[in-house]
Coordinates of C-alpha atoms in Angstrom, one line a residue:
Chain W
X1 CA 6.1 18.8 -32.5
X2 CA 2.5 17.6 -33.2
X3 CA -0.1 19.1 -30.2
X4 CA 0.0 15.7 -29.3
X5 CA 3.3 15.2 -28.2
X6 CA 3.5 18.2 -25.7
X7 CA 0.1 17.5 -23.9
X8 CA 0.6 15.9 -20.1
X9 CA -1.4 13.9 -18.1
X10 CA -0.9 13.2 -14.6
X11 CA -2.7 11.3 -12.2
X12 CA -2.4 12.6 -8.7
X13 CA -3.1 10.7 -5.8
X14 CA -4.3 13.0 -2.6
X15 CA -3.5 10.8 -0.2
X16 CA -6.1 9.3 2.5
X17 CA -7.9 12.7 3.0
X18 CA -5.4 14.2 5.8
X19 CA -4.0 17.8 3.6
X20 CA -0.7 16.7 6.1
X21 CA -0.3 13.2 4.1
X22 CA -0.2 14.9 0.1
X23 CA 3.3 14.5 -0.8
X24 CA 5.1 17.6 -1.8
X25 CA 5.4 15.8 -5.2
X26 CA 1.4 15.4 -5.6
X27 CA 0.9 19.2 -4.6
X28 CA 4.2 19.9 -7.4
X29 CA 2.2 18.2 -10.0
X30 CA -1.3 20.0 -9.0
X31 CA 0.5 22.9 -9.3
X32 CA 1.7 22.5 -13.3
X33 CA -1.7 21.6 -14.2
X34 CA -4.4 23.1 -16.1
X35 CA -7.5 21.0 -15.8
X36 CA -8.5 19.3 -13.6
X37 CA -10.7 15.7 -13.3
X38 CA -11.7 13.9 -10.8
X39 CA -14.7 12.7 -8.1
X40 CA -16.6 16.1 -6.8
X41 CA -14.7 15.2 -3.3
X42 CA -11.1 15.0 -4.3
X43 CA -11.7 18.1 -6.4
X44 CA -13.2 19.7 -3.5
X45 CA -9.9 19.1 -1.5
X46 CA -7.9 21.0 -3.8
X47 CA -7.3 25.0 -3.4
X48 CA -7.0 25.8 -7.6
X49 CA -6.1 29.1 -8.7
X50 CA -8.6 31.0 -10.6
X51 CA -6.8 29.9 -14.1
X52 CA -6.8 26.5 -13.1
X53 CA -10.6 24.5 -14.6
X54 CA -12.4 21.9 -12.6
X55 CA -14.2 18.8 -14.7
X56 CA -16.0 17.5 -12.1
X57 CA -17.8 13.9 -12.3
X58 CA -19.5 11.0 -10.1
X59 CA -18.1 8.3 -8.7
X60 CA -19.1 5.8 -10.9
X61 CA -18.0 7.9 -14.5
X62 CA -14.4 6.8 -14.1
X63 CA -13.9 5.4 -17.9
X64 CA -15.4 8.5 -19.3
X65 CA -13.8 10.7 -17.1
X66 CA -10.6 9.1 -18.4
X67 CA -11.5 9.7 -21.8
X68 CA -12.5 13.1 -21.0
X69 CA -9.0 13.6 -20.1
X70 CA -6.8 12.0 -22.1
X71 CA -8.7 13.6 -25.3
X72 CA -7.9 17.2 -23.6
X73 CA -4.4 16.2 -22.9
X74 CA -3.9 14.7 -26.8
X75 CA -5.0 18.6 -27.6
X76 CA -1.9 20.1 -26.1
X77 CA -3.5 20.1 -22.6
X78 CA -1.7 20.0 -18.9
X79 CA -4.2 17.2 -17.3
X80 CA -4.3 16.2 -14.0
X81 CA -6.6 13.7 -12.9
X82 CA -7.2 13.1 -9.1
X83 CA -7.7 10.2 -7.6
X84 CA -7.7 9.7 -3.3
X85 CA -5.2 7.3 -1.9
X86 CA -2.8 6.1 -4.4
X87 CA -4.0 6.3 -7.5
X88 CA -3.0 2.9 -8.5
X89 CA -4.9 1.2 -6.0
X90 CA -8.5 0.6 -6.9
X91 CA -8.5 4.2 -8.6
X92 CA -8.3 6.1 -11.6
X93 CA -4.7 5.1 -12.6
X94 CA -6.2 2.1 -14.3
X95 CA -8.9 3.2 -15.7
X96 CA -6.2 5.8 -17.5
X97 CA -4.8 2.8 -18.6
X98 CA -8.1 0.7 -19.9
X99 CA -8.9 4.2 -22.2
X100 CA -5.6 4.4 -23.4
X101 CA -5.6 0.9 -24.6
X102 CA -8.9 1.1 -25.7
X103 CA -8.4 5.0 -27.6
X104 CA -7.1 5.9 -30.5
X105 CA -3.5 5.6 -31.2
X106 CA -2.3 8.9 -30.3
X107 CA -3.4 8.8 -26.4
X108 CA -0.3 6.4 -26.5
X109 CA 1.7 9.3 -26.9
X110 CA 0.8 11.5 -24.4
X111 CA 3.1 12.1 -22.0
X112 CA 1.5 10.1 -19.0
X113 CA 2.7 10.1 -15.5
X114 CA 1.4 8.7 -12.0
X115 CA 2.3 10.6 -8.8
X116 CA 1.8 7.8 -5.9
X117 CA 0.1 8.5 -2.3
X118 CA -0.6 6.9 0.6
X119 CA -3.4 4.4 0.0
X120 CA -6.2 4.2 2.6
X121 CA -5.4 0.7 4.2
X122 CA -1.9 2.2 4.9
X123 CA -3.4 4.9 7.0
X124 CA -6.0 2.6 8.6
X125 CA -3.3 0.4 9.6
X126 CA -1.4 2.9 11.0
X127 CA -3.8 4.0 13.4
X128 CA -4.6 1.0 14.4
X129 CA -1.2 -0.6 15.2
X130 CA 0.2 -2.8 12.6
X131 CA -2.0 -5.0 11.1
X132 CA -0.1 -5.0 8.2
X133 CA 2.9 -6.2 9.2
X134 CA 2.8 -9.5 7.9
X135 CA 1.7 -10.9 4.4
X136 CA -1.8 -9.2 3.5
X137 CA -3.7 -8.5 0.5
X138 CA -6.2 -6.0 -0.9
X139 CA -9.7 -6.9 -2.2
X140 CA -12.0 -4.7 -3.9
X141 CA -15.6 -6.0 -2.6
X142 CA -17.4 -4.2 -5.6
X143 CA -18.9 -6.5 -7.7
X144 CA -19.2 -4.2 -10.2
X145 CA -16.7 -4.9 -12.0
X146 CA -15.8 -9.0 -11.4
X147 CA -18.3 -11.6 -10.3
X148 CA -19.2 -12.2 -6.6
X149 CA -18.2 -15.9 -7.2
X150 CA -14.3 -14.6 -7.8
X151 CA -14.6 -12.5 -4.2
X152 CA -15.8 -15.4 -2.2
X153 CA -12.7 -17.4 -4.0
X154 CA -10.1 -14.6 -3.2
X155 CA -11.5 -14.6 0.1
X156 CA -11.1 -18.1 1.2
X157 CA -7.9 -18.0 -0.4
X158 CA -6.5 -15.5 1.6
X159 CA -8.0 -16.8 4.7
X160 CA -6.6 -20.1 4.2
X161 CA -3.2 -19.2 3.2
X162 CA -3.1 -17.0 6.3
X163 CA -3.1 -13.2 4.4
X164 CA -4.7 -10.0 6.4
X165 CA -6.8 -8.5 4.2
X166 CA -8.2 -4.8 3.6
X167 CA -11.1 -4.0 2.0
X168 CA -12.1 -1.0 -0.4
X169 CA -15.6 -0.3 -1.3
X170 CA -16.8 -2.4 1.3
X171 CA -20.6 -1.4 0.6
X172 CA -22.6 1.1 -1.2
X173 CA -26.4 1.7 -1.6
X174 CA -26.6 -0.8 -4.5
X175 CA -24.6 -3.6 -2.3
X176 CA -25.8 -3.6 1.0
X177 CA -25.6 -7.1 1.4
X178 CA -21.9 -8.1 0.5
X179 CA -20.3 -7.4 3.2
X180 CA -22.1 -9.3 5.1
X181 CA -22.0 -12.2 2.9
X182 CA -18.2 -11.4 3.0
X183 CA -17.8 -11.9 7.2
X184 CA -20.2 -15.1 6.3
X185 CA -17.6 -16.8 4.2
X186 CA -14.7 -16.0 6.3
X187 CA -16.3 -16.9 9.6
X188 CA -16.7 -20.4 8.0
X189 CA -12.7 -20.3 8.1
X190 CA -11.0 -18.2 10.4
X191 CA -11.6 -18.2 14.1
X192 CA -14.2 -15.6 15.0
X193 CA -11.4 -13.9 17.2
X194 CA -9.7 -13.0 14.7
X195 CA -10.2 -8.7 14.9
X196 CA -11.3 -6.8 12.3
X197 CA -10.5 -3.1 12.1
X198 CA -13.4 -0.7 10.3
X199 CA -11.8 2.8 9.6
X200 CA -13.3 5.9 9.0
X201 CA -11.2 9.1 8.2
X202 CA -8.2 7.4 9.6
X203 CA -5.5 10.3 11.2
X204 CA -8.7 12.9 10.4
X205 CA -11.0 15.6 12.4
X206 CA -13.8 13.1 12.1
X207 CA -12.0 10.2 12.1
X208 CA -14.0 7.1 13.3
X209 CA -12.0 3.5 13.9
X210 CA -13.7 0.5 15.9
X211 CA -11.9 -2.8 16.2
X212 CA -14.2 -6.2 17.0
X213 CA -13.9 -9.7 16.6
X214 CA -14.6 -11.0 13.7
X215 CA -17.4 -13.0 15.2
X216 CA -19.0 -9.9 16.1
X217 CA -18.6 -7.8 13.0
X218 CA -21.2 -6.3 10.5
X219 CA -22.0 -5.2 7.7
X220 CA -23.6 -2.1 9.4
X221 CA -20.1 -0.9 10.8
X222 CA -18.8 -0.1 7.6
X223 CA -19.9 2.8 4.9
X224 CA -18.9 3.6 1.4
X225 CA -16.0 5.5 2.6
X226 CA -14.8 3.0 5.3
X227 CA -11.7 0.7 5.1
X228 CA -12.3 -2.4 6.9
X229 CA -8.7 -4.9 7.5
X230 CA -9.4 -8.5 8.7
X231 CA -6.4 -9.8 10.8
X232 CA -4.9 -13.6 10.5
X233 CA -4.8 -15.7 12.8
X234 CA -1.6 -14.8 14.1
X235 CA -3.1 -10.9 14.4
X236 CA -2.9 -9.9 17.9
X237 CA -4.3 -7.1 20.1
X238 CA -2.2 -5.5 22.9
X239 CA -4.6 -3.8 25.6
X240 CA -3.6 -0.2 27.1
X241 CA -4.8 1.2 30.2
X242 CA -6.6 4.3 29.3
X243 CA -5.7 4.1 25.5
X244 CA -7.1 2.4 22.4
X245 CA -5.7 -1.3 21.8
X246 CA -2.6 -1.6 19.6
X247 CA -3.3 -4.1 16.6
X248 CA -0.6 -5.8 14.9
X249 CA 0.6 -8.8 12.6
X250 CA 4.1 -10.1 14.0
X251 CA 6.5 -10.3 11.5
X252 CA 7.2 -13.8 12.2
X253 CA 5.0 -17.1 11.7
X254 CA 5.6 -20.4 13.1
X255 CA 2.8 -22.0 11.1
X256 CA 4.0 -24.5 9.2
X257 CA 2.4 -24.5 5.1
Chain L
X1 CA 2.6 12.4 35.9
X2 CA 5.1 9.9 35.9
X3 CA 8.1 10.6 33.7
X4 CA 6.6 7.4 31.3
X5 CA 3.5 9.4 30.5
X6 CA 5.5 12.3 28.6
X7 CA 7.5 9.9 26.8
X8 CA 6.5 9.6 23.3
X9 CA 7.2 7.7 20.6
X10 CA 6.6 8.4 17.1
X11 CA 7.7 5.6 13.9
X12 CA 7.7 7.5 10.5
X13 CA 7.4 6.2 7.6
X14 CA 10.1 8.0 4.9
X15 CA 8.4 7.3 1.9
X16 CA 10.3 5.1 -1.0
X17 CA 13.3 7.5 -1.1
X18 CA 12.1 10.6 -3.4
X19 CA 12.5 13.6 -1.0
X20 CA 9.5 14.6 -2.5
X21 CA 7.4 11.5 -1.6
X22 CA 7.8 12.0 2.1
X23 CA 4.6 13.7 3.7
X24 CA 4.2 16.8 5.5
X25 CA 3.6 14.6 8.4
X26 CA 6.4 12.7 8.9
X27 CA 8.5 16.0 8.5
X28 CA 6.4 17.5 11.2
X29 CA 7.2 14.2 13.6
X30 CA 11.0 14.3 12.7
X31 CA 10.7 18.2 14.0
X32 CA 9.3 16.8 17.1
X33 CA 11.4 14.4 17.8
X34 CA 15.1 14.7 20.0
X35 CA 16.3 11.0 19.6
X36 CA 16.0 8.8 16.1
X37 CA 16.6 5.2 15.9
X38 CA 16.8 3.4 12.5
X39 CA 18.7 1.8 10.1
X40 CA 22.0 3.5 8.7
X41 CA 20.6 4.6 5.0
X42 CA 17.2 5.9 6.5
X43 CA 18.6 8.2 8.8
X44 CA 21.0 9.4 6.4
X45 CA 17.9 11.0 4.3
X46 CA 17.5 13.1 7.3
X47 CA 18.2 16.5 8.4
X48 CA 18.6 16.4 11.4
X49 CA 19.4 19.9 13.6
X50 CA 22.5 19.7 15.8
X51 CA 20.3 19.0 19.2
X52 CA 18.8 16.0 17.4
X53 CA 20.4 12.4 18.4
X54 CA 21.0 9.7 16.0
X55 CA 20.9 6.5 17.3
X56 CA 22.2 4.0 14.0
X57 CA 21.4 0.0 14.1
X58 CA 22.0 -2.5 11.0
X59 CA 19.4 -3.8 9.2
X60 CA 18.4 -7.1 11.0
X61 CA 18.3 -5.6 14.8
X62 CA 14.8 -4.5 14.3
X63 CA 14.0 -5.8 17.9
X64 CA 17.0 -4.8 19.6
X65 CA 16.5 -0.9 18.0
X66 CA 12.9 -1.1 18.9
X67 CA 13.5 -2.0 23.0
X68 CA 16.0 0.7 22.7
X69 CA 13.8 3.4 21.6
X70 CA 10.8 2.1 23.9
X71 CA 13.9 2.5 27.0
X72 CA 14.2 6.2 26.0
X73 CA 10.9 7.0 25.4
X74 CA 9.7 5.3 28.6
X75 CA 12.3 7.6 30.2
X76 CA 10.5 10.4 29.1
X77 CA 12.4 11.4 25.8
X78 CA 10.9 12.4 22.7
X79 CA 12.0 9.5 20.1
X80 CA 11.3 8.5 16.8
X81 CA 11.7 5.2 14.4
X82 CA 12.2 5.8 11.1
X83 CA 11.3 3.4 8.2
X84 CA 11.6 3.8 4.5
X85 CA 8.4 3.8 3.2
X86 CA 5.5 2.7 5.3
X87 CA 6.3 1.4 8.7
X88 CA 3.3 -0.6 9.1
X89 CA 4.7 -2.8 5.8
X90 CA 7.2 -5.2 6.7
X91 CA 9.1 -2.5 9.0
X92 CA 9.5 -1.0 11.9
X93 CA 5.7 -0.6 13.3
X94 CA 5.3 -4.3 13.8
X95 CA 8.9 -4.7 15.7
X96 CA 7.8 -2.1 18.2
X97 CA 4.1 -4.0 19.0
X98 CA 6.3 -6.8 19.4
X99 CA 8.4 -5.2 21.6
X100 CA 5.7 -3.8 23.7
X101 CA 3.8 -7.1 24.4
X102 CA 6.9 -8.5 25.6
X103 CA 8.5 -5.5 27.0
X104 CA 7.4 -4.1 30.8
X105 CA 4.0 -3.2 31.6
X106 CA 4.9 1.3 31.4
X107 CA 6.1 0.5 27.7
X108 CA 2.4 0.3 27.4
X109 CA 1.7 3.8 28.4
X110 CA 3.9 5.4 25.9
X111 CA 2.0 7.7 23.7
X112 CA 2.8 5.5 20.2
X113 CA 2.0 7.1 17.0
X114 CA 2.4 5.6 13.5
X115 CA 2.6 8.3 10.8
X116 CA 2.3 6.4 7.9
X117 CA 4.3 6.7 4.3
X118 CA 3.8 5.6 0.9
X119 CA 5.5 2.0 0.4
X120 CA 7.8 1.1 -2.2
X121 CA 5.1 -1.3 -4.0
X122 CA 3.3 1.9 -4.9
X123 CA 6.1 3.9 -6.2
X124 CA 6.9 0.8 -8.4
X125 CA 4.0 0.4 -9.8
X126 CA 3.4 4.1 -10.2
X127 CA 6.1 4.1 -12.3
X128 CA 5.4 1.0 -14.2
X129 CA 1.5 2.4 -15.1
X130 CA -1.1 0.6 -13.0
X131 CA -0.3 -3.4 -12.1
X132 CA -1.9 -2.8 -8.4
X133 CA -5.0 -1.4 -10.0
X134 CA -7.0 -5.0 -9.3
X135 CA -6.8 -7.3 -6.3
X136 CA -3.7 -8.0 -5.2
X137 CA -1.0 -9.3 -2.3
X138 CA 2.1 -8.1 -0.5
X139 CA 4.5 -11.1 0.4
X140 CA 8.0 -10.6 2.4
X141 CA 10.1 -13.1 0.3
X142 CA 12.6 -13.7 3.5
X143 CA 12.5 -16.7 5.7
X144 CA 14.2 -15.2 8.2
X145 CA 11.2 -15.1 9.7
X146 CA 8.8 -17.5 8.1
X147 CA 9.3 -20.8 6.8
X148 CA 9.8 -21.2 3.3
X149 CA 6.9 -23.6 2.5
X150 CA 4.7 -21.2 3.7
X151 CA 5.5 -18.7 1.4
X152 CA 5.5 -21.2 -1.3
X153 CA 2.2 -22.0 -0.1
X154 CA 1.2 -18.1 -0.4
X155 CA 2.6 -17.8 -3.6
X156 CA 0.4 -20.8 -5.0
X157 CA -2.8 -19.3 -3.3
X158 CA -2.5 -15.8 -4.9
X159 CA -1.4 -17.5 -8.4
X160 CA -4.6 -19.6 -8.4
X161 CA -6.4 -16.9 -6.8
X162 CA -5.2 -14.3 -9.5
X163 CA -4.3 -11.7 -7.2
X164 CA -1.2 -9.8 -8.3
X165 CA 1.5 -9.7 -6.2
X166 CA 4.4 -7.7 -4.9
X167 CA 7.4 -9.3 -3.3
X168 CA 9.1 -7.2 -0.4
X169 CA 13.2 -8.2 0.3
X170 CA 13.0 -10.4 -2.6
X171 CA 17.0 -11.8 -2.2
X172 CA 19.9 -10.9 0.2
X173 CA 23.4 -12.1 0.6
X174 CA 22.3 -14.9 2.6
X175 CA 19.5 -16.0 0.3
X176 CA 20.5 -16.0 -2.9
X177 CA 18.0 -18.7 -4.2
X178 CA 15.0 -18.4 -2.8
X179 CA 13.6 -15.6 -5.7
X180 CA 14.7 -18.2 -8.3
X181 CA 12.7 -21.2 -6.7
X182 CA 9.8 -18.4 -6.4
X183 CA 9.7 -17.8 -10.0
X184 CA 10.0 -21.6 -10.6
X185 CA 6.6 -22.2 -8.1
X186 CA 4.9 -19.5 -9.9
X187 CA 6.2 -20.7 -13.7
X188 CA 4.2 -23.7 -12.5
X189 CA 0.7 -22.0 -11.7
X190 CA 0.5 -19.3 -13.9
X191 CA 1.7 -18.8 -17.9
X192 CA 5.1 -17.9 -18.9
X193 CA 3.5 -14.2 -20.4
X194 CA 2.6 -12.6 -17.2
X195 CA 4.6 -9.3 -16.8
X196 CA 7.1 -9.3 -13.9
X197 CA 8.2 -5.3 -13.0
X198 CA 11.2 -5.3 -11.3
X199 CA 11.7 -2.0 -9.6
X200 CA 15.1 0.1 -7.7
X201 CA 14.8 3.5 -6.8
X202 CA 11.7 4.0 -8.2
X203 CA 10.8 7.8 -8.9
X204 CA 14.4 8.6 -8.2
X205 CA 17.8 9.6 -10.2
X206 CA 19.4 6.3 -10.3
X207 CA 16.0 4.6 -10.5
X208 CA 16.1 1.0 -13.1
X209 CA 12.8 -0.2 -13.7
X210 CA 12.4 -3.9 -15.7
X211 CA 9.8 -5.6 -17.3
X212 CA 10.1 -9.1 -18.7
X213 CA 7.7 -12.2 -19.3
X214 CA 7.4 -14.5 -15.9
X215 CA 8.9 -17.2 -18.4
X216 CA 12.1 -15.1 -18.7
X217 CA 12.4 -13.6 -14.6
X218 CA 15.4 -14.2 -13.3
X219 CA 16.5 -13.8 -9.5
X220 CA 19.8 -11.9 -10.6
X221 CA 17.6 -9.0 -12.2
X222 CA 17.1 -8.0 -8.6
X223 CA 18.6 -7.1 -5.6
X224 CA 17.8 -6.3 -1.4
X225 CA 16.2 -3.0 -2.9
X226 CA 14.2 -4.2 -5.9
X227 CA 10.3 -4.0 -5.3
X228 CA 9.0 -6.7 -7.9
X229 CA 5.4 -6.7 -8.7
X230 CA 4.1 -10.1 -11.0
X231 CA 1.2 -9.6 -12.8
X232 CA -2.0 -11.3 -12.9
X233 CA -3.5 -13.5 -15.9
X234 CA -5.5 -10.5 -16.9
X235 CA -2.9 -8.4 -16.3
X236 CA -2.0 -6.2 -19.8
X237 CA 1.0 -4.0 -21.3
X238 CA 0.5 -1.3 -23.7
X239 CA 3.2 -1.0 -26.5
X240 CA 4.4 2.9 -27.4
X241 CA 6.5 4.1 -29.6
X242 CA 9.5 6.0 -28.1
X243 CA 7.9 5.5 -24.3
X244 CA 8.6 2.9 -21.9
X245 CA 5.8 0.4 -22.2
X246 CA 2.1 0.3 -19.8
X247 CA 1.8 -2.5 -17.4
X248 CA -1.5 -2.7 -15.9
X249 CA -4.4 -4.5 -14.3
X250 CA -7.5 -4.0 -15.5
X251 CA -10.5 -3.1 -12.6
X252 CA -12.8 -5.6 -14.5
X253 CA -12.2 -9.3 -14.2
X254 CA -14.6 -12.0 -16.4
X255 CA -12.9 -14.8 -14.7
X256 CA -15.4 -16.9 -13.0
X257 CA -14.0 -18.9 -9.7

């Protein structure tokens, strides 16, 4: 056996941030791994033994992190490389992917595995009600990585084919303006009653959720770290005395196409 | 305190079917809970002590099972709704908004929790490398509820769109055809290349994961369990020797609208 073919790579997803929503099968794989890569705050969420190495990087460094790992894994290595949520969903699982295709041949033999989590809309939602009950999609509002011009088109598409959406990466410091741009463009075509759930922390200590109409919402509700899900026009709100609203998609639609 | 305000109502979310998968938080509301209503194979997965009640329904009463547990919890008991994977995705959260806005005003003061769980979509494409890792959309596929042409409708936006999508109860006994004339409306909008995953049991012993050109995807290569996610124009596989092949979408998109 070549080093190669007995070096493991793993990508782990943590889950929304709650240590009660890792799957046994996430903490499993933490546990059979060596080194460790990933964002400073997923690391941070991890309780390593004293044999177990952190690799530590920014937010931003996820195709070199990749790299980073897969080359460690390729030597013989037991990699594990965190990612919050579900790992697939806006995260590192495919970036993993991009550096493998991109890498030399022998990253293809690695043996590469992805343990899946809950995803941060899923947790939002669930908080909330069940906004996601009916068709929705997920929309990555970073520009970053596709042109503006492509978001505005997904978003009008989903608005007029009656989706919910969720957002990740609603805003950062270098794109304070999009989301507001983003409410702009659907405002032109939904109906500005339409709610619009911003969650923070969602099931956590600190956990911050707010739900308003979309003809009140702002870019100024939402941070970095905040999931933001825009209801259809079939969305509805059921008001409790004494507890928060309950917001939910009905399984059914009478619209006609 | 009347006896509805220490009735309480909890609907868990089992995960995809890996006893691994499901969180420390659902197990913690099953513990809680005296009286479980759900559908036959989803309680079976539990372990339930011998003071717990189940409570069994077929698939389709989601409604019916949903008034039943509000009765009981509204009564004071201690009840949970369990879902396979997450209930706030085409399950069981939704049914029980529904049945509170139309049920009696004290269903209303039931202290409702949604834990959530991770949903088959994720476990699928998990398995399959990373096809969720751009935008993407989650349509039900069954008109019970819907009418067709709007589906066909959604499956037209998100082609031209280029969101990726995963289909949820993609055929049953009584719709046979519908996944067929699915593939046919998307054969129309997008090429014949794009990778269609067709996933059962992902992540577990008996699991069969698929993948085959959209120009080849055919609606007897799934059944009521299969999760199938279609890829996206810029969607990619990696070939490796002696491994099952990479199926992912790439973060980046140069696609102008």
């Amino acid at each position: 056996m070549s080093p190669s073919s007995t070096g493991r790579l793993t990508v782990v997803g943590l889950g929304p941030g709650n240590l009660a929503q890792i799957t046994p099968e996430a903490l499993a794989a933490v546990d059979e791994a060596e080194d460790f890569f990933g964002y400073i705050p997923y690391l941070d969420r991890l309780s390593l033994r004293p044999d177990q190495r952190r690799h530590a990087s920014d937010n931003r460094e996820e195709i070199s992190r990749a790299e980073a790992a897969l080359t460690l894994a390729a030597a013989g290595g037991k990699v594990c490389v965190v990612s919050g949520g579900d790992p697939g969903v806006f995260a590192m699982a495919a970036a993993v992917c991009e550096a493998i295709e991109n890498g030399p041949a022998e990253w293809r033999g690695i043996d590469l595995s992805v343990v899946p989590g809950v995803t941060a809309m899923l947790a939002v939602a669930a908080r909330a009600g069940a906004p996601l009950g009916h068709d929705f999609c997920a929309i990555s509002l970073s520009d970053n990585l596709k042109p503006w011009s492509l978001i505005e088109k997904r978003l009008v598409a989903a608005a007029e084919a009656g989706f919910v959406m969720a957002f990740y990466n609603p805003v950062s410091k270098a794109r304070p303006h999009q989301l507001a741009t983003a409410f702009d463009v659907l405002r032109a075509h939904l109906p500005g009653s339409v709610p619009v759930i911003f969650g923070r922390a969602a099931g956590r200590a600190h956990e911050r959720m707010r739900v308003v109409p979309l003809a009140e919402a702002q870019s100024d509700m939402a941070d970095m770290s905040t999931c933001i899900i825009v209801g259809s026009v079939e969305t509805r709100i059921i008001q409790r005395e004494g507890k928060p609203s309950l917001v939910y998609s009905p399984r059914f639609s009478k619209r006609e196409s």
